Coordinates of N, CA and C in Angstrom, one line a residue:
M151 N 0.8 -1.2 0.0 CA 0.0 0.0 0.0 C 0.9 1.3 0.0
I152 N 1.9 1.3 0.9 CA 2.7 2.4 1.0 C 3.5 2.7 -0.3
F153 N 3.8 1.7 -1.1 CA 4.5 1.9 -2.3 C 3.6 2.5 -3.4
G154 N 2.4 2.1 -3.5 CA 1.5 2.7 -4.4 C 1.1 4.1 -4.1
V155 N 0.9 4.4 -2.8 CA 0.6 5.8 -2.4 C 1.8 6.7 -2.5
G156 N 3.0 6.1 -2.2 CA 4.2 6.9 -2.3 C 4.5 7.3 -3.8
T157 N 4.3 6.3 -4.7 CA 4.4 6.6 -6.1 C 3.5 7.7 -6.6
A158 N 2.2 7.6 -6.1 CA 1.2 8.6 -6.5 C 1.6 10.0 -6.0
V159 N 2.2 10.1 -4.8 CA 2.6 11.4 -4.3 C 3.8 11.9 -5.1
C160 N 4.7 11.0 -5.5 CA 5.8 11.5 -6.4 C 5.2 12.0 -7.7
Y161 N 4.2 11.4 -8.3 CA 3.7 11.9 -9.5 C 2.9 13.2 -9.3
L162 N 2.3 13.4 -8.1 CA 1.7 14.7 -7.8 C 2.8 15.8 -7.8
F163 N 4.0 15.5 -7.3 CA 5.0 16.5 -7.4 C 5.5 16.7 -8.8
F164 N 5.5 15.7 -9.7 CA 5.8 15.9 -11.1 C 4.8 16.9 -11.7
L165 N 3.5 16.7 -11.4 CA 2.5 17.6 -11.9 C 2.7 19.0 -11.4
L166 N 3.0 19.1 -10.1 CA 3.3 20.4 -9.5 C 4.4 21.1 -10.3
Y167 N 5.4 20.4 -10.6 CA 6.6 20.9 -11.3 C 6.1 21.4 -12.7
D168 N 5.3 20.7 -13.4 CA 4.8 21.1 -14.7 C 3.9 22.3 -14.6
F169 N 3.0 22.4 -13.7 CA 2.2 23.5 -13.5 C 3.0 24.8 -13.2
N170 N 4.0 24.6 -12.4 CA 4.9 25.7 -12.0 C 5.7 26.2 -13.3
Q171 N 6.2 25.2 -14.1 CA 6.9 25.6 -15.3 C 6.1 26.4 -16.2
V172 N 4.8 26.1 -16.3 CA 4.0 26.7 -17.3 C 3.2 28.0 -16.8
R173 N 2.7 27.8 -15.6 CA 1.8 28.9 -15.0 C 2.5 29.8 -14.0
W174 N 2.9 29.2 -12.9 CA 3.3 30.0 -11.7 C 4.7 30.5 -11.8
K175 N 5.7 29.8 -12.3 CA 7.1 30.1 -12.4 C 7.7 30.5 -11.1
S176 N 7.4 29.8 -10.0 CA 8.0 30.1 -8.7 C 9.3 29.4 -8.5
R177 N 10.3 30.1 -8.1 CA 11.6 29.5 -7.9 C 11.5 28.5 -6.8
K178 N 10.6 28.7 -5.8 CA 10.5 27.8 -4.7 C 10.0 26.4 -5.1
L179 N 9.3 26.3 -6.3 CA 8.8 25.0 -6.7 C 9.7 24.3 -7.8
H180 N 10.8 24.9 -8.1 CA 11.7 24.3 -9.1 C 12.2 22.9 -8.6
G181 N 12.3 22.7 -7.3 CA 12.8 21.5 -6.8 C 11.8 20.4 -6.7
A182 N 10.5 20.6 -7.2 CA 9.5 19.6 -7.1 C 9.9 18.4 -8.0
F183 N 10.6 18.6 -9.1 CA 11.0 17.5 -10.0 C 12.1 16.7 -9.3
A184 N 13.1 17.3 -8.7 CA 14.2 16.6 -8.0 C 13.6 15.9 -6.8
L185 N 12.7 16.5 -6.1 CA 12.1 15.9 -4.9 C 11.3 14.6 -5.3
S186 N 10.6 14.7 -6.4 CA 9.9 13.5 -6.9 C 10.8 12.4 -7.3
C187 N 11.9 12.7 -8.0 CA 12.9 11.7 -8.4 C 13.5 11.1 -7.1
A188 N 13.8 11.9 -6.1 CA 14.4 11.3 -4.9 C 13.4 10.4 -4.2
G189 N 12.1 10.8 -4.2 CA 11.1 9.9 -3.6 C 11.0 8.6 -4.3
L190 N 11.0 8.6 -5.6 CA 11.0 7.4 -6.4 C 12.2 6.5 -6.1
L191 N 13.4 7.2 -6.0 CA 14.6 6.5 -5.7 C 14.5 5.8 -4.3
L192 N 14.0 6.5 -3.3 CA 13.9 5.9 -2.0 C 12.9 4.7 -2.0
L193 N 11.7 4.9 -2.7 CA 10.7 3.8 -2.8 C 11.3 2.6 -3.4
T194 N 12.1 2.9 -4.5 CA 12.7 1.7 -5.2 C 13.7 1.0 -4.4
A195 N 14.6 1.7 -3.7 CA 15.5 1.1 -2.8 C 14.8 0.2 -1.7
A196 N 13.8 0.8 -1.1 CA 13.0 0.0 -0.1 C 12.4 -1.2 -0.7
A197 N 11.8 -1.1 -1.9 CA 11.2 -2.2 -2.6 C 12.2 -3.3 -2.9
C198 N 13.4 -2.9 -3.4 CA 14.4 -3.8 -3.7 C 14.9 -4.6 -2.4
W199 N 14.9 -3.8 -1.3 CA 15.3 -4.4 0.0 C 14.3 -5.5 0.4
K200 N 13.1 -5.3 0.0 CA 12.0 -6.3 0.4 C 11.9 -7.4 -0.7
G201 N 12.7 -7.3 -1.8 CA 12.6 -8.3 -2.8 C 12.9 -9.7 -2.3
Q202 N 12.2 -10.7 -2.8 CA 12.3 -12.0 -2.2 C 13.2 -13.0 -3.0
N203 N 13.5 -12.7 -4.2 CA 14.2 -13.6 -5.1 C 15.7 -13.5 -4.9
R204 N 16.3 -14.6 -4.7 CA 17.8 -14.7 -4.6 C 18.4 -15.7 -5.6
N205 N 17.5 -16.1 -6.5 CA 17.9 -17.1 -7.5 C 18.7 -16.5 -8.6
P206 N 20.0 -16.8 -8.8 CA 20.8 -16.2 -9.8 C 20.3 -16.4 -11.2
A207 N 19.5 -17.4 -11.5 CA 18.9 -17.6 -12.8 C 17.9 -16.5 -13.2
R208 N 17.3 -15.9 -12.2 CA 16.5 -14.7 -12.4 C 17.2 -13.4 -12.1
L209 N 18.0 -13.4 -11.0 CA 18.6 -12.2 -10.6 C 19.6 -11.6 -11.6
V210 N 20.4 -12.4 -12.2 CA 21.4 -11.9 -13.1 C 20.8 -11.4 -14.4
P211 N 20.0 -12.1 -15.2 CA 19.4 -11.5 -16.4 C 18.5 -10.4 -16.1
G212 N 17.6 -10.5 -15.1 CA 16.7 -9.4 -14.7 C 17.5 -8.2 -14.3
G213 N 18.6 -8.4 -13.5 CA 19.4 -7.3 -13.1 C 20.1 -6.6 -14.2
I214 N 20.6 -7.3 -15.1 CA 21.3 -6.7 -16.3 C 20.3 -5.9 -17.1
L215 N 19.1 -6.5 -17.4 CA 18.1 -5.8 -18.1 C 17.7 -4.5 -17.4
A216 N 17.5 -4.6 -16.1 CA 17.1 -3.4 -15.3 C 18.2 -2.3 -15.4
L217 N 19.4 -2.7 -15.3 CA 20.5 -1.8 -15.4 C 20.5 -1.1 -16.8
C218 N 20.3 -1.9 -17.8 CA 20.3 -1.3 -19.2 C 19.1 -0.3 -19.3
F219 N 18.0 -0.7 -18.8 CA 16.8 0.3 -18.9 C 17.0 1.5 -18.0
L220 N 17.7 1.3 -16.9 CA 18.0 2.5 -16.0 C 18.9 3.4 -16.7
L221 N 19.9 2.9 -17.4 CA 20.9 3.7 -18.1 C 20.2 4.5 -19.2
L222 N 19.3 3.8 -20.0 CA 18.6 4.4 -21.0 C 17.7 5.6 -20.4
L223 N 17.0 5.3 -19.3 CA 16.2 6.3 -18.7 C 17.0 7.5 -18.3
C224 N 18.1 7.3 -17.6 CA 18.9 8.4 -17.1 C 19.5 9.2 -18.3
Y225 N 19.9 8.5 -19.3 CA 20.4 9.2 -20.5 C 19.3 10.0 -21.1
T226 N 18.2 9.4 -21.3 CA 17.1 10.1 -22.0 C 16.6 11.4 -21.2
L227 N 16.5 11.3 -19.9 CA 16.0 12.4 -19.1 C 17.0 13.4 -18.8
F228 N 18.3 13.0 -18.6 CA 19.2 14.0 -18.0 C 20.4 14.3 -19.0
F229 N 20.7 13.5 -20.0 CA 21.8 13.8 -20.8 C 21.5 14.0 -22.3
A230 N 20.3 13.5 -22.8 CA 19.9 13.7 -24.2 C 19.4 15.1 -24.4
L231 N 19.1 15.8 -23.3 CA 18.5 17.1 -23.3 C 19.5 18.0 -22.5
P232 N 19.6 19.3 -22.9 CA 20.4 20.2 -22.1 C 19.7 20.4 -20.7
F233 N 20.4 20.0 -19.6 CA 19.9 19.8 -18.3 C 19.3 21.2 -17.8
E234 N 20.1 22.2 -17.8 CA 19.7 23.5 -17.2 C 18.5 24.1 -17.9
E235 N 18.6 24.1 -19.2 CA 17.5 24.6 -20.0 C 16.2 23.8 -19.8
T236 N 16.3 22.5 -19.7 CA 15.2 21.6 -19.5 C 14.5 21.7 -18.1
Y237 N 15.4 21.7 -17.1 CA 14.8 21.5 -15.7 C 15.0 22.7 -14.8
V238 N 15.7 23.8 -15.3 CA 15.9 24.9 -14.4 C 15.4 26.2 -14.9
R239 N 15.7 26.5 -16.1 CA 15.2 27.8 -16.7 C 13.7 27.8 -17.0
E240 N 13.2 29.0 -17.3 CA 11.8 29.2 -17.7 C 11.7 28.5 -19.1
S241 N 10.6 27.8 -19.3 CA 10.6 26.9 -20.4 C 9.8 27.4 -21.6
R242 N 9.1 28.5 -21.5 CA 8.2 28.9 -22.6 C 9.0 29.3 -23.9
G243 N 8.5 28.9 -25.0 CA 9.1 29.3 -26.3 C 10.3 28.5 -26.8
R244 N 10.6 27.5 -26.1 CA 11.7 26.6 -26.6 C 11.3 25.8 -27.8
R245 N 12.3 25.2 -28.4 CA 12.1 24.3 -29.5 C 12.3 22.9 -29.0
V246 N 11.6 21.9 -29.6 CA 11.6 20.5 -29.2 C 13.0 19.9 -29.7
C247 N 13.5 19.0 -28.9 CA 14.6 18.2 -29.3 C 14.0 17.0 -30.2
R248 N 14.5 16.9 -31.4 CA 14.0 15.9 -32.4 C 15.0 14.9 -32.7
T249 N 16.1 14.8 -32.0 CA 17.2 13.9 -32.4 C 17.3 12.8 -31.3
G250 N 18.1 11.8 -31.6 CA 18.4 10.8 -30.7 C 17.2 10.1 -30.2
M251 N 17.1 10.0 -28.9 CA 15.9 9.3 -28.2 C 14.6 10.0 -28.6
Y252 N 14.7 11.3 -28.8 CA 13.4 12.0 -29.1 C 13.0 12.0 -30.5
A253 N 13.8 11.3 -31.3 CA 13.4 10.9 -32.7 C 12.7 9.6 -32.7
L254 N 13.0 8.8 -31.7 CA 12.3 7.5 -31.5 C 10.8 7.6 -31.3
C255 N 10.5 8.4 -30.3 CA 9.1 8.7 -30.0 C 9.1 9.9 -29.0
R256 N 7.9 10.5 -28.8 CA 7.8 11.7 -28.0 C 8.0 11.5 -26.5
H257 N 7.8 10.3 -26.0 CA 8.0 10.0 -24.6 C 8.8 8.7 -24.4
P258 N 10.0 8.6 -24.8 CA 10.8 7.4 -24.7 C 11.1 7.0 -23.2
G259 N 11.0 8.0 -22.3 CA 11.2 7.7 -20.9 C 10.2 6.8 -20.4
V260 N 9.0 6.8 -20.9 CA 8.0 5.9 -20.4 C 8.4 4.4 -20.7
L261 N 8.9 4.2 -21.9 CA 9.4 2.9 -22.3 C 10.5 2.4 -21.3
W262 N 11.4 3.2 -21.1 CA 12.6 2.8 -20.3 C 12.2 2.7 -18.8
Y263 N 11.3 3.5 -18.3 CA 10.8 3.4 -17.0 C 10.1 2.1 -16.7
A264 N 9.2 1.7 -17.6 CA 8.5 0.5 -17.5 C 9.4 -0.7 -17.6
G265 N 10.3 -0.6 -18.6 CA 11.3 -1.7 -18.7 C 12.2 -1.9 -17.5
F266 N 12.6 -0.7 -16.8 CA 13.4 -0.8 -15.6 C 12.6 -1.5 -14.5
Y267 N 11.4 -1.0 -14.2 CA 10.7 -1.6 -13.0 C 10.3 -3.0 -13.2
F268 N 9.8 -3.4 -14.4 CA 9.4 -4.8 -14.7 C 10.6 -5.7 -14.7
S269 N 11.8 -5.2 -15.2 CA 13.0 -6.0 -15.1 C 13.5 -6.2 -13.7
L270 N 13.4 -5.1 -12.9 CA 13.8 -5.2 -11.5 C 12.9 -6.2 -10.8
Y271 N 11.6 -6.1 -11.1 CA 10.7 -7.1 -10.5 C 11.0 -8.5 -10.9
A272 N 11.4 -8.7 -12.2 CA 11.7 -10.0 -12.7 C 13.0 -10.5 -11.9
A273 N 13.9 -9.6 -11.6 CA 15.2 -10.0 -11.0 C 14.9 -10.3 -9.5
L274 N 14.2 -9.5 -8.8 CA 14.1 -9.6 -7.3 C 12.8 -10.1 -6.8
G275 N 11.7 -10.0 -7.6 CA 10.4 -10.4 -7.1 C 9.9 -9.5 -6.0
G276 N 8.8 -9.9 -5.4 CA 8.3 -9.2 -4.2 C 7.1 -8.3 -4.6
A277 N 6.1 -8.3 -3.8 CA 4.9 -7.4 -4.1 C 5.3 -5.9 -4.2
P278 N 6.2 -5.4 -3.3 CA 6.5 -4.0 -3.4 C 7.0 -3.6 -4.8
L279 N 7.9 -4.4 -5.4 CA 8.4 -4.0 -6.7 C 7.3 -4.2 -7.8
L280 N 6.4 -5.2 -7.6 CA 5.3 -5.3 -8.6 C 4.4 -4.1 -8.5
V281 N 4.1 -3.6 -7.3 CA 3.3 -2.4 -7.1 C 4.0 -1.2 -7.8
L282 N 5.3 -1.1 -7.5 CA 6.0 0.1 -8.1 C 6.0 -0.1 -9.7
A283 N 6.1 -1.3 -10.2 CA 6.2 -1.4 -11.6 C 4.8 -1.1 -12.3
V284 N 3.7 -1.6 -11.7 CA 2.4 -1.4 -12.3 C 1.9 0.0 -12.0
T285 N 1.9 0.4 -10.8 CA 1.5 1.8 -10.4 C 2.3 2.9 -11.1
G286 N 3.6 2.7 -11.1 CA 4.5 3.7 -11.7 C 4.3 3.8 -13.2
T287 N 4.2 2.6 -13.8 CA 4.1 2.7 -15.3 C 2.7 3.3 -15.7
V288 N 1.7 3.0 -15.0 CA 0.4 3.6 -15.3 C 0.4 5.1 -15.1
L289 N 1.0 5.5 -13.9 CA 1.1 6.9 -13.7 C 2.0 7.6 -14.6
D290 N 3.1 7.0 -15.0 CA 4.0 7.6 -15.9 C 3.4 7.8 -17.3
L291 N 2.6 6.8 -17.7 CA 1.9 6.9 -19.0 C 0.8 8.1 -18.9
L292 N 0.1 8.1 -17.8 CA -0.9 9.2 -17.7 C -0.2 10.6 -17.6
Y293 N 1.0 10.6 -17.0 CA 1.8 11.9 -16.9 C 2.2 12.3 -18.3
A294 N 2.7 11.3 -19.1 CA 3.1 11.6 -20.5 C 1.9 12.1 -21.3
V295 N 0.7 11.6 -21.1 CA -0.4 12.1 -21.8 C -0.7 13.5 -21.4
F296 N -0.6 13.8 -20.1 CA -0.8 15.2 -19.6 C 0.2 16.1 -20.3
Q297 N 1.5 15.7 -20.3 CA 2.5 16.5 -20.9 C 2.2 16.7 -22.4
D298 N 1.8 15.7 -23.0 CA 1.6 15.7 -24.5 C 0.4 16.7 -24.8
V299 N -0.6 16.7 -24.0 CA -1.8 17.5 -24.3 C -1.7 18.9 -23.7
W300 N -1.1 19.1 -22.5 CA -1.1 20.4 -21.9 C 0.2 21.0 -21.7
T301 N 1.2 20.4 -21.1 CA 2.5 21.0 -20.8 C 3.3 21.3 -22.0
F302 N 3.6 20.4 -22.8 CA 4.5 20.6 -23.9 C 4.0 21.5 -25.0
P303 N 2.7 21.5 -25.4 CA 2.2 22.5 -26.3 C 2.4 23.9 -25.8
K304 N 2.4 24.1 -24.5 CA 2.5 25.5 -23.9 C 4.0 25.8 -23.7
T305 N 4.9 24.8 -23.7 CA 6.3 25.0 -23.5 C 7.1 25.1 -24.8
F306 N 6.8 24.3 -25.8 CA 7.5 24.3 -27.0 C 6.8 25.0 -28.2
C307 N 7.4 25.9 -28.8 CA 6.7 26.6 -29.9 C 6.4 25.7 -31.1
D308 N 7.1 24.6 -31.3 CA 7.0 23.7 -32.4 C 6.5 22.3 -32.1
Y309 N 5.8 22.2 -30.9 CA 5.3 20.9 -30.5 C 4.3 20.3 -31.4
E310 N 3.4 21.1 -32.0 CA 2.4 20.5 -32.9 C 3.1 19.8 -34.1
E311 N 4.1 20.5 -34.6 CA 4.8 19.9 -35.7 C 5.5 18.6 -35.3
Y312 N 6.1 18.6 -34.1 CA 6.8 17.4 -33.6 C 5.8 16.3 -33.4
R313 N 4.6 16.6 -33.0 CA 3.5 15.6 -32.8 C 3.3 14.8 -34.1
R314 N 3.3 15.6 -35.2 CA 3.0 15.0 -36.5 C 4.1 14.1 -37.0
E315 N 5.4 14.4 -36.6 CA 6.5 13.6 -37.1 C 7.0 12.5 -36.2
A316 N 6.7 12.5 -34.9 CA 7.2 11.5 -34.0 C 6.0 10.8 -33.3
P317 N 6.0 9.5 -33.3 CA 4.9 8.7 -32.6 C 4.9 9.1 -31.1
F318 N 3.7 8.9 -30.5 CA 3.6 9.2 -29.1 C 4.5 8.4 -28.2
L319 N 4.3 7.0 -28.4 CA 5.0 6.1 -27.5 C 5.6 4.9 -28.2
I320 N 4.9 4.3 -29.1 CA 5.4 3.1 -29.8 C 6.2 3.5 -31.1
P321 N 7.5 3.3 -31.1 CA 8.3 3.7 -32.2 C 7.9 3.0 -33.5
R322 N 8.0 3.7 -34.6 CA 7.8 3.2 -35.9 C 9.2 2.8 -36.5
P323 N 9.2 2.0 -37.6 CA 10.5 1.7 -38.2 C 11.2 2.9 -38.6
S324 N 10.5 3.9 -39.2 CA 11.2 5.1 -39.6 C 11.7 5.9 -38.5
S325 N 11.0 5.9 -37.3 CA 11.5 6.7 -36.2 C 12.7 6.0 -35.5
V326 N 12.8 4.6 -35.6 CA 13.9 3.9 -35.1 C 15.2 4.3 -35.9
V327 N 15.0 4.3 -37.2 CA 16.1 4.6 -38.1 C 16.6 6.1 -37.8
R328 N 15.6 7.0 -37.7 CA 16.0 8.4 -37.5 C 16.7 8.5 -36.1
C329 N 16.2 7.8 -35.1 CA 16.9 7.8 -33.8 C 18.3 7.3 -33.9
L330 N 18.5 6.2 -34.5 CA 19.9 5.6 -34.6 C 20.8 6.5 -35.5
R331 N 20.3 7.1 -36.5 CA 21.1 8.0 -37.4 C 21.5 9.2 -36.6
T332 N 20.5 9.8 -35.9 CA 20.9 11.0 -35.2 C 21.7 10.8 -33.9
L333 N 21.5 9.6 -33.3 CA 22.4 9.3 -32.2 C 23.9 9.2 -32.6
R334 N 24.1 8.6 -33.7 CA 25.5 8.5 -34.2 C 26.1 9.8 -34.5
K335 N 25.3 10.8 -35.0 CA 25.8 12.1 -35.3 C 26.1 12.9 -34.0
G336 N 25.3 12.6 -33.0 CA 25.5 13.3 -31.7 C 26.7 12.8 -31.0

């Protein structure tokens, strides 16, 4: 129960961050994103601690997959975009990043987030990780829809054009090619 409620609270802070970026622009609320990430990190650590599986046949492949998805998630959120411009400065009127991971689809972080939590659950087992995987993925998907409909059209001057060229979540063969081609250039 605590893991589902905790995840929901973290996503409320993500929403608070978005509202602040678009409407209020309060310096005091800039930390809502970091606070939410820290909350998810603590919940994840606690859920891993409660994991019940110690079988290397599940632990090793699940752990390797989880690490790969975590690296993809961190790269996509914190390194594929200019950090300060994305998470610190006022966001109105910017242009969308259309290269690398963001050529793949508009919300690649949702894919990596789900992959990370379900791989972690496969590796360690336990109800808390399953709750984090299911609740977090559903909330992350809903958050991506919110951003796609409300936050990003108000933040990026060219978001409507980006919507037409990049799939929402499920990559197309052409977007995979564009992603790989632009990743190599970067």
